[in-house]
Amino acid sequence: MHHFQYKGNELYAEDVALRDIVAQVGSPVYVYSQATLERHFKAFDEAFAGAPHTICYSVKANSNLAILKTIIRMGGGVDIVSGGELYRALQAGVDPKKVVYSGVGKRDDEIEYALNTGILMFNVESEQEIDRLNEIAGRLGKKAGIALRVNPDVDPQTHPYITTGLKKAKFGITMDRAVEEYKRARDMENLEILGIDCHIGSQLTKVEPFVDSIRKLKELIGELKALGINLKYLDLGGGLGIQYDAEDPPLPADYGSAIKAETKDLGLHLIFEPGRNIAGNAGVLVAKCLYTKERDEKNFIIIDAGMNDLARPALYGSFHGVQPVVKDQDGMIPADIVGPICETGDFLIKERSVPMFKQNDLMAFMSAGAYGFTMSSNYNTRPRAAEVLVNGDKFVVIREREKVEDLVRGESIPAWL
Ligand SMILES: *Cc1c(COP(=O)(O)O)cnc(C)c1O
């Protein structure tokens, strides 16, 4: 559930009309609802009441400092996948002991930064990374807390591009190598084995794949115990889906009870890395209709936001709902809603029945709070959109719209030209 609702003909974010935001900030603009973020975090947290747990919000879903602060203030930690994300999380005031670091390609300087920061643990994704961590920690005179990210080879039944837990995926260490690698890590001086981790994919709409992977992990945890390797943390990653269209994902409470039932006898502290579930439905992208045109077979609605602002439809064929900011259209038409980018793949909506938007109408693309702004780019030298956070009847620009001057910063013309 979210706080983007109509009052009369006007779409609001909490108690602020989206039209008023655009009047002050311009378009396109991402608008987030603080009440929605808090509600989603709380629902997730309460789903694990009674089980020791930490919610390490996945920074890559939406990494704006104000969003991170909202999560951190509620007791959350973060899951990071780069040194840049660590920097952001620290800027927002995260407790380093609530930071887990995932990612297949951690660089030396990023590892050093995380070790010097004193993060909780590294989710190690390869055999070579184990050695690298041990070496760098030794050099710095530190101990690196680690969990091995294992790949349980479970099909999460989601989009192939966001399926990460199959054997053929680039992520994690395969089940059949895991015990050997734990043994190797145990004998390394500068590592402390803290846990086990998996993250099987994103936008999962069923609990079964989560439960299946826990069952596989449990066998492994048992084998490790028999070898005297005792873990503290079970990190189950993120991946719980949200409703974009007609999906019917489990409620956090149902996901929580299934997981609690499966893990209650393990005596492990649970870690979760939700991203989309917290931020997805807490944001919209508001854009303006620039032109409309009709072809024999097709209607196009051309807007001031494109695939550089919201990449998911172009990248994965994802569905985003669209709603008028002011409802005054004459019915619906079948159309493509497209951006200004010079690519045929630049659409936000393809062949759907949509309100009959006319020039200057504003529209909100729903469920754009996760993997929206963070995946945006400057393609076609388009400044990235502004971001706004609403709290009740107040709103603040939490990221200014970029200027073209920002986009050429750092470029230079060599003297020979
Ligand atoms: C992307 C990612 C997440 C978050 O996934 P969601 O589907 O947004 O919950 C969590 N953990 C890891 C390792 C990730 O790569």
Coordinates of C-alpha atoms in Angstrom, one line a residue, residues 91-396:
Q91 CA 27.0 10.2 4.9
A92 CA 23.5 9.3 6.0
G93 CA 24.8 8.1 9.4
V94 CA 24.7 4.3 9.1
D95 CA 26.1 2.2 12.0
P96 CA 29.1 0.4 10.3
K97 CA 28.1 -2.7 12.3
K98 CA 24.9 -2.8 10.3
V99 CA 26.6 -2.8 6.9
V100 CA 27.0 -5.9 4.8
Y101 CA 28.9 -5.7 1.5
S102 CA 27.8 -7.8 -1.5
G103 CA 28.9 -7.9 -5.1
V104 CA 31.0 -10.0 -7.4
G105 CA 33.6 -7.4 -8.3
K106 CA 34.9 -5.7 -5.1
R107 CA 38.1 -3.7 -5.9
D108 CA 41.1 -3.5 -3.5
D109 CA 40.4 0.1 -2.6
E110 CA 36.8 -0.6 -1.9
I111 CA 37.8 -3.5 0.4
E112 CA 40.2 -1.3 2.2
Y113 CA 37.6 1.4 2.6
A114 CA 35.1 -1.1 4.1
L115 CA 37.7 -2.7 6.4
N116 CA 38.8 0.7 7.7
T117 CA 35.2 1.6 8.2
G118 CA 34.7 -1.5 10.3
I119 CA 31.6 -3.0 8.5
L120 CA 29.9 -6.1 9.9
M121 CA 30.7 -8.4 7.0
F122 CA 31.6 -9.1 3.5
N123 CA 29.3 -11.4 1.5
V124 CA 32.0 -13.1 -0.4
E125 CA 31.2 -14.1 -4.0
S126 CA 34.2 -16.1 -5.2
E127 CA 37.1 -18.3 -4.2
Q128 CA 39.6 -15.7 -5.2
E129 CA 37.8 -13.0 -3.2
I130 CA 38.4 -15.0 0.0
D131 CA 42.2 -14.9 -0.6
R132 CA 42.1 -11.2 -1.5
L133 CA 40.2 -10.3 1.6
N134 CA 42.6 -12.2 3.8
E135 CA 45.5 -10.5 2.2
I136 CA 44.2 -7.0 2.4
A137 CA 42.9 -7.5 6.0
G138 CA 46.4 -8.8 6.9
R139 CA 48.1 -5.8 5.4
L140 CA 45.8 -3.4 7.4
G141 CA 46.1 -5.4 10.6
K142 CA 42.4 -6.1 10.6
K143 CA 40.1 -9.1 10.6
A144 CA 37.5 -9.3 7.9
G145 CA 34.1 -10.7 8.9
I146 CA 32.8 -12.8 6.2
A147 CA 29.8 -14.8 5.0
L148 CA 30.0 -16.9 1.8
R149 CA 27.3 -16.1 -0.7
V150 CA 26.2 -19.5 -1.9
N151 CA 24.2 -20.1 -4.9
P152 CA 21.5 -22.6 -4.0
D153 CA 20.5 -23.2 -7.6
V154 CA 16.8 -22.4 -7.0
D155 CA 14.7 -20.9 -9.7
P156 CA 13.0 -17.8 -8.3
Q157 CA 10.6 -17.7 -11.3
T158 CA 11.2 -14.1 -12.1
H159 CA 12.7 -12.1 -15.0
P160 CA 15.9 -13.8 -16.3
Y161 CA 17.9 -10.6 -15.9
I162 CA 17.1 -10.4 -12.2
T163 CA 17.5 -14.1 -11.5
T164 CA 20.7 -14.5 -9.5
G165 CA 20.6 -17.8 -7.7
L166 CA 20.9 -20.3 -10.5
K167 CA 24.1 -22.2 -11.0
K168 CA 24.7 -20.5 -14.3
A169 CA 24.5 -17.0 -12.8
K170 CA 27.7 -15.0 -12.1
F171 CA 26.8 -14.6 -8.4
G172 CA 28.1 -16.5 -5.4
I173 CA 29.9 -19.8 -4.8
T174 CA 28.3 -23.0 -5.9
M175 CA 26.9 -25.4 -3.2
D176 CA 29.3 -28.1 -4.0
R177 CA 32.3 -25.8 -3.4
A178 CA 31.0 -24.1 -0.3
V179 CA 32.2 -26.5 2.4
E180 CA 35.7 -26.7 1.0
E181 CA 35.9 -22.9 0.8
Y182 CA 34.6 -22.5 4.4
K183 CA 37.4 -24.9 5.5
R184 CA 39.9 -22.8 3.6
A185 CA 38.7 -19.6 5.0
R186 CA 38.7 -21.0 8.6
D187 CA 42.4 -21.5 8.3
M188 CA 43.1 -18.0 7.2
E189 CA 44.5 -15.7 9.8
N190 CA 42.8 -12.5 8.9
L191 CA 39.2 -13.7 8.3
E192 CA 36.4 -14.3 10.8
I193 CA 33.7 -16.6 9.5
L194 CA 30.4 -15.0 10.6
G195 CA 27.7 -16.3 8.4
I196 CA 26.2 -17.6 5.2
D197 CA 24.4 -15.6 2.6
C198 CA 22.2 -16.1 -0.4
H199 CA 20.2 -13.8 -2.7
I200 CA 18.4 -15.7 -5.4
G201 CA 16.7 -12.9 -7.4
S202 CA 14.5 -9.9 -7.4
Q203 CA 10.7 -9.3 -7.7
L204 CA 9.8 -12.8 -6.4
T205 CA 6.1 -13.3 -6.0
K206 CA 6.1 -16.6 -4.2
V207 CA 7.6 -17.7 -0.9
E208 CA 8.4 -21.2 -2.1
P209 CA 11.8 -20.3 -3.7
F210 CA 12.8 -18.6 -0.5
V211 CA 11.9 -21.6 1.5
D212 CA 13.6 -24.0 -0.9
S213 CA 16.8 -22.1 -0.7
I214 CA 16.7 -22.0 3.1
R215 CA 16.3 -25.8 3.1
K216 CA 19.4 -26.1 0.9
L217 CA 21.3 -23.7 3.1
K218 CA 20.3 -25.7 6.2
E219 CA 22.0 -28.8 5.0
L220 CA 25.1 -26.8 4.5
I221 CA 24.9 -25.2 7.9
G222 CA 24.6 -28.7 9.4
E223 CA 27.7 -29.9 7.5
L224 CA 29.6 -26.9 8.7
K225 CA 28.6 -27.4 12.3
A226 CA 29.8 -31.0 12.1
L227 CA 33.2 -29.5 11.1
G228 CA 33.2 -27.1 14.1
I229 CA 32.4 -24.1 11.9
N230 CA 29.7 -22.3 13.8
L231 CA 27.9 -19.4 12.2
K232 CA 26.2 -16.4 13.8
Y233 CA 24.3 -14.9 10.8
L234 CA 22.0 -16.2 8.2
D235 CA 21.6 -13.5 5.5
L236 CA 18.7 -14.3 3.2
G237 CA 19.2 -11.4 0.8
G238 CA 16.4 -9.4 -0.7
G239 CA 14.0 -10.1 -3.5
L240 CA 10.5 -9.9 -2.1
G241 CA 8.3 -8.6 -4.9
I242 CA 5.8 -5.8 -5.0
Q243 CA 2.6 -5.2 -7.0
Y244 CA 3.3 -3.3 -10.2
D245 CA 0.3 -4.6 -12.1
A246 CA -1.6 -7.8 -11.3
E247 CA 1.1 -9.6 -9.4
D248 CA 0.0 -10.9 -6.0
P249 CA 3.2 -11.1 -4.0
P250 CA 3.2 -12.5 -0.5
L251 CA 2.7 -9.9 2.3
P252 CA 5.8 -9.3 4.4
A253 CA 3.9 -11.0 7.3
D254 CA 3.4 -14.2 5.2
Y255 CA 7.0 -14.1 4.0
G256 CA 8.0 -13.6 7.6
S257 CA 6.1 -16.5 9.1
A258 CA 7.3 -18.9 6.4
I259 CA 10.9 -17.9 7.0
K260 CA 10.6 -17.9 10.8
A261 CA 9.1 -21.4 10.7
E262 CA 12.0 -22.6 8.6
T263 CA 14.7 -21.0 10.6
K264 CA 13.5 -21.0 14.2
D265 CA 15.7 -23.9 15.4
L266 CA 18.9 -22.7 13.9
G267 CA 19.7 -20.1 16.5
L268 CA 21.0 -17.7 13.9
H269 CA 20.6 -13.9 13.7
L270 CA 18.7 -13.2 10.4
I271 CA 19.8 -10.5 8.0
F272 CA 17.6 -9.3 5.2
E273 CA 18.5 -7.1 2.3
P274 CA 15.1 -5.8 0.9
G275 CA 15.3 -3.0 -1.6
R276 CA 12.3 -3.0 -3.9
N277 CA 9.9 -4.0 -1.2
I278 CA 10.7 -0.9 0.9
A279 CA 11.2 1.7 -1.8
G280 CA 9.3 0.5 -5.0
N281 CA 5.8 1.7 -4.2
A282 CA 7.0 4.6 -2.2
G283 CA 7.9 6.6 -5.3
V284 CA 6.5 7.9 -8.6
L285 CA 8.0 9.6 -11.6
V286 CA 6.0 12.6 -12.8
A287 CA 6.3 13.6 -16.4
K288 CA 4.6 16.0 -18.8
C289 CA 3.1 15.3 -22.2
L290 CA 5.0 17.3 -24.9
Y291 CA 3.2 16.1 -28.0
T292 CA 0.8 13.5 -29.3
K293 CA 0.7 12.0 -32.7
E294 CA -1.5 9.6 -34.5
R295 CA -0.4 7.0 -37.1
D296 CA -2.7 4.8 -39.0
E297 CA -2.1 1.9 -36.6
K298 CA -0.8 3.7 -33.6
N299 CA -1.0 6.5 -31.1
F300 CA 2.1 8.0 -29.6
I301 CA 2.2 10.1 -26.4
I302 CA 5.6 11.9 -26.3
I303 CA 6.7 13.0 -22.8
D304 CA 9.6 14.7 -21.2
A305 CA 10.9 11.6 -19.4
G306 CA 12.6 8.8 -21.2
M307 CA 14.5 5.6 -20.8
N308 CA 17.4 7.6 -19.3
D309 CA 15.0 8.6 -16.4
L310 CA 13.2 5.3 -16.0
A311 CA 15.1 2.4 -17.6
R312 CA 13.1 -0.6 -16.4
P313 CA 10.6 -0.7 -19.3
A314 CA 13.3 -0.5 -21.9
L315 CA 15.6 -2.9 -20.0
Y316 CA 13.3 -5.6 -18.8
G317 CA 10.0 -4.8 -20.5
S318 CA 8.7 -3.9 -17.0
F319 CA 5.2 -2.7 -16.3
H320 CA 4.6 0.6 -14.6
G321 CA 1.1 1.9 -14.1
V322 CA 0.3 5.4 -15.3
Q323 CA -2.1 7.8 -13.8
P324 CA -3.1 11.4 -14.7
V325 CA -2.0 14.0 -12.2
V326 CA -5.3 15.8 -12.9
K327 CA -8.1 13.6 -14.2
D328 CA -9.6 15.5 -17.1
Q329 CA -9.0 13.3 -20.1
D330 CA -11.7 12.2 -22.5
G331 CA -11.5 8.5 -21.9
M332 CA -8.8 6.0 -22.9
I333 CA -6.8 5.2 -26.0
P334 CA -4.4 2.5 -27.0
A335 CA -1.0 4.1 -27.2
D336 CA 2.7 4.0 -26.6
I337 CA 4.1 6.5 -24.1
V338 CA 7.5 7.3 -25.3
G339 CA 10.4 9.6 -24.4
P340 CA 12.6 12.0 -26.3
I341 CA 15.6 9.7 -26.6
C342 CA 16.8 8.6 -30.1
E343 CA 16.1 4.9 -29.6
T344 CA 13.1 2.9 -30.6
G345 CA 13.5 1.1 -27.2
D346 CA 12.7 4.4 -25.5
F347 CA 9.3 3.7 -24.2
L348 CA 7.7 3.8 -20.7
I349 CA 4.5 2.1 -21.9
K350 CA 4.1 0.0 -24.9
E351 CA 0.7 -0.8 -26.5
R352 CA -1.5 -0.2 -23.6
S353 CA -4.8 1.4 -23.1
V354 CA -4.0 4.7 -21.3
P355 CA -5.9 7.9 -20.5
M356 CA -6.1 10.2 -23.5
F357 CA -3.3 12.5 -22.5
K358 CA -3.1 15.9 -24.3
Q359 CA -0.3 18.4 -24.5
N360 CA 0.9 19.7 -21.1
D361 CA -1.0 17.0 -19.2
L362 CA 1.0 15.6 -16.3
M363 CA 1.2 11.9 -15.5
A364 CA 2.6 9.8 -12.8
F365 CA 4.4 6.5 -13.5
M366 CA 3.7 4.4 -10.4
S367 CA 5.9 2.1 -8.4
A368 CA 9.0 4.0 -9.5
G369 CA 10.7 4.3 -6.1
A370 CA 13.1 1.4 -6.6
Y371 CA 15.5 1.0 -9.5
G372 CA 14.1 4.3 -10.9
F373 CA 16.4 7.2 -10.3
T374 CA 19.3 4.9 -9.4
M375 CA 19.3 3.4 -12.8
S376 CA 18.9 6.7 -14.6
S377 CA 21.6 8.0 -16.9
N378 CA 22.6 11.1 -18.8
Y379 CA 22.1 9.5 -22.2
N380 CA 21.4 12.2 -24.9
T381 CA 23.0 14.7 -22.5
R382 CA 19.8 14.8 -20.5
P383 CA 20.2 16.2 -17.0
R384 CA 18.9 13.7 -14.4
A385 CA 15.5 14.5 -12.9
A386 CA 15.0 16.2 -9.5
E387 CA 14.0 14.1 -6.5
V388 CA 11.5 15.2 -3.9
L389 CA 10.5 13.8 -0.5
V390 CA 7.0 14.4 0.8
N391 CA 6.2 14.3 4.5
G392 CA 2.5 15.0 5.2
D393 CA 1.8 18.5 3.8
K394 CA 5.5 19.3 3.4
F395 CA 7.9 18.6 0.6
V396 CA 11.6 19.1 0.1

